[in-house]
Amino acid sequence: MGRGCAECTRNALALCEDLPAAPEILDVGCGTGAQTLVLASAAAGRITATDLIGPFLAQLEERAAEMGLAKRIQILVADMNDLPFPDGAST
Ligand SMILES: C[S@@+](CC[C@H](N)C(=O)[O-])C[C@H]1O[C@@H](n2cnc3c(N)ncnc32)[C@H](O)[C@@H]1O
């Protein structure tokens, strides 16, 4: 089991208590979306996936479409130090 592996991601999700049935998830520094796609498969609801590197996000977009998950994943190029959401906002 390594950093960011699918099993680690599922285990981390299972540790989140009292989640709503369809949680809003923000994945910061999602890279090519390995973790994003596991989360989208394991949890209902919507995921906002952000990274600085556009080509990584393009790969995520392609894989999300292949897996039928594109409608549930919003993809944004954004710096994690300056996210374009107001304080306290759900995405
Ligand atoms: C170790 S990778 C994590 C990949 C992903 N979470 C996964 O499970 O596959 C770290 C990611 O953080 C991104 N990153 C680094 N600094 C960032 C910043 N300031 N804002 C947004 N993304 C950043 C990198 O582009 C890279 O894709």
Short mmCIF file of C-alpha atoms and ligand atoms in Angstrom, two decimals:
data_model
loop_
_atom_site.label_atom_id
_atom_site.label_comp_id
_atom_site.label_asym_id
_atom_site.label_seq_id
_atom_site.Cartn_x
_atom_site.Cartn_y
_atom_site.Cartn_z
CA MET A 1 0.00 0.00 0.00
CA GLY A 2 1.58 3.31 -1.00
CA ARG A 3 0.88 7.00 -0.70
CA GLY A 4 -2.29 7.89 -2.54
CA CYS A 5 -3.16 4.26 -3.34
CA ALA A 6 -6.79 3.39 -3.93
CA GLU A 7 -7.05 1.40 -0.71
CA CYS A 8 -5.58 4.31 1.30
CA THR A 9 -8.13 6.65 -0.24
CA ARG A 10 -11.04 4.32 0.53
CA ASN A 11 -9.75 3.85 4.10
CA ALA A 12 -9.47 7.63 4.59
CA LEU A 13 -13.01 8.10 3.29
CA ALA A 14 -14.28 5.44 5.69
CA LEU A 15 -12.78 7.42 8.60
CA CYS A 16 -15.02 10.40 7.78
CA GLU A 17 -17.93 10.08 10.17
CA ASP A 18 -21.39 11.54 9.70
CA LEU A 19 -20.99 12.34 6.03
CA PRO A 20 -24.18 13.29 4.20
CA ALA A 21 -25.48 10.80 1.65
CA ALA A 22 -24.00 12.90 -1.15
CA PRO A 23 -21.01 14.78 0.28
CA GLU A 24 -19.37 17.73 -1.47
CA ILE A 25 -15.67 16.85 -1.75
CA LEU A 26 -12.80 19.21 -2.56
CA ASP A 27 -9.66 17.44 -3.84
CA VAL A 28 -6.79 19.94 -3.70
CA GLY A 29 -3.66 19.03 -5.68
CA CYS A 30 -5.51 16.24 -7.46
CA GLY A 31 -2.82 15.66 -10.09
CA THR A 32 -4.05 13.28 -12.77
CA GLY A 33 -6.91 12.31 -10.48
CA ALA A 34 -6.05 8.84 -9.19
CA GLN A 35 -7.54 9.75 -5.83
CA THR A 36 -10.35 11.83 -7.34
CA LEU A 37 -11.61 8.90 -9.39
CA VAL A 38 -11.55 6.54 -6.40
CA LEU A 39 -13.50 9.08 -4.35
CA ALA A 40 -16.02 9.59 -7.14
CA SER A 41 -16.49 5.83 -7.40
CA ALA A 42 -16.79 5.30 -3.65
CA ALA A 43 -18.95 8.27 -2.64
CA ALA A 44 -22.07 9.77 -4.12
CA GLY A 45 -22.11 13.53 -4.59
CA ARG A 46 -19.94 16.01 -6.34
CA ILE A 47 -16.17 16.43 -6.30
CA THR A 48 -14.27 19.59 -7.16
CA ALA A 49 -10.76 18.61 -8.26
CA THR A 50 -8.08 21.29 -8.46
CA ASP A 51 -4.45 21.38 -9.48
CA LEU A 52 -1.95 23.90 -10.85
CA ILE A 53 -0.99 21.78 -13.85
CA GLY A 54 -3.45 21.91 -16.74
CA PRO A 55 -2.18 18.78 -18.55
CA PHE A 56 -2.74 16.72 -15.37
CA LEU A 57 -6.31 17.96 -15.26
CA ALA A 58 -6.79 17.12 -18.94
CA GLN A 59 -5.83 13.52 -18.14
CA LEU A 60 -8.32 13.49 -15.28
CA GLU A 61 -11.05 14.87 -17.54
CA GLU A 62 -10.39 12.12 -20.09
CA ARG A 63 -10.39 9.31 -17.52
CA ALA A 64 -13.49 10.67 -15.77
CA ALA A 65 -15.32 10.62 -19.11
CA GLU A 66 -14.16 7.05 -19.81
CA MET A 67 -15.42 5.95 -16.39
CA GLY A 68 -18.76 7.75 -16.72
CA LEU A 69 -17.93 10.04 -13.79
CA ALA A 70 -17.49 13.35 -15.63
CA LYS A 71 -20.82 14.83 -14.56
CA ARG A 72 -19.89 14.48 -10.89
CA ILE A 73 -16.39 15.99 -11.11
CA GLN A 74 -15.81 19.71 -11.53
CA ILE A 75 -12.24 20.34 -12.66
CA LEU A 76 -10.48 23.64 -11.95
CA VAL A 77 -6.97 24.94 -12.54
CA ALA A 78 -6.27 26.64 -9.21
CA ASP A 79 -3.45 27.34 -6.79
CA MET A 80 -4.17 25.67 -3.47
CA ASN A 81 -2.82 28.82 -1.78
CA ASP A 82 -5.46 30.97 -3.43
CA LEU A 83 -8.56 28.89 -4.07
CA PRO A 84 -11.41 30.71 -5.83
CA PHE A 85 -14.03 29.98 -3.16
CA PRO A 86 -15.31 32.26 -0.43
CA ASP A 87 -14.60 31.23 3.17
CA GLY A 88 -17.10 28.66 4.37
CA ALA A 89 -18.47 27.94 0.89
CA SER A 90 -19.42 24.52 -0.29
CA THR A 91 -17.99 24.30 -3.79
C1 LIG B 1 1.85 14.07 -5.02
S1 LIG B 1 0.82 14.83 -6.24
C2 LIG B 1 -0.75 14.25 -5.65
C3 LIG B 1 -1.60 13.65 -6.72
C4 LIG B 1 -3.00 13.21 -6.37
N1 LIG B 1 -3.52 13.73 -5.13
C5 LIG B 1 -3.14 11.71 -6.44
O1 LIG B 1 -3.61 11.09 -5.48
O2 LIG B 1 -2.80 11.14 -7.46
C6 LIG B 1 0.76 16.55 -5.73
C7 LIG B 1 -0.01 17.46 -6.67
O3 LIG B 1 -0.10 18.74 -6.10
C8 LIG B 1 -0.04 19.69 -7.12
N2 LIG B 1 0.34 20.98 -6.56
C9 LIG B 1 1.53 21.34 -6.02
N3 LIG B 1 1.51 22.61 -5.59
C10 LIG B 1 0.26 23.08 -5.87
C11 LIG B 1 -0.40 24.32 -5.64
N4 LIG B 1 0.22 25.36 -5.06
N5 LIG B 1 -1.69 24.44 -6.01
C12 LIG B 1 -2.33 23.41 -6.60
N6 LIG B 1 -1.76 22.20 -6.85
C13 LIG B 1 -0.48 22.04 -6.48
C14 LIG B 1 0.95 19.13 -8.10
O4 LIG B 1 0.78 19.69 -9.39
C15 LIG B 1 0.65 17.65 -8.03
O5 LIG B 1 -0.26 17.27 -9.03
#
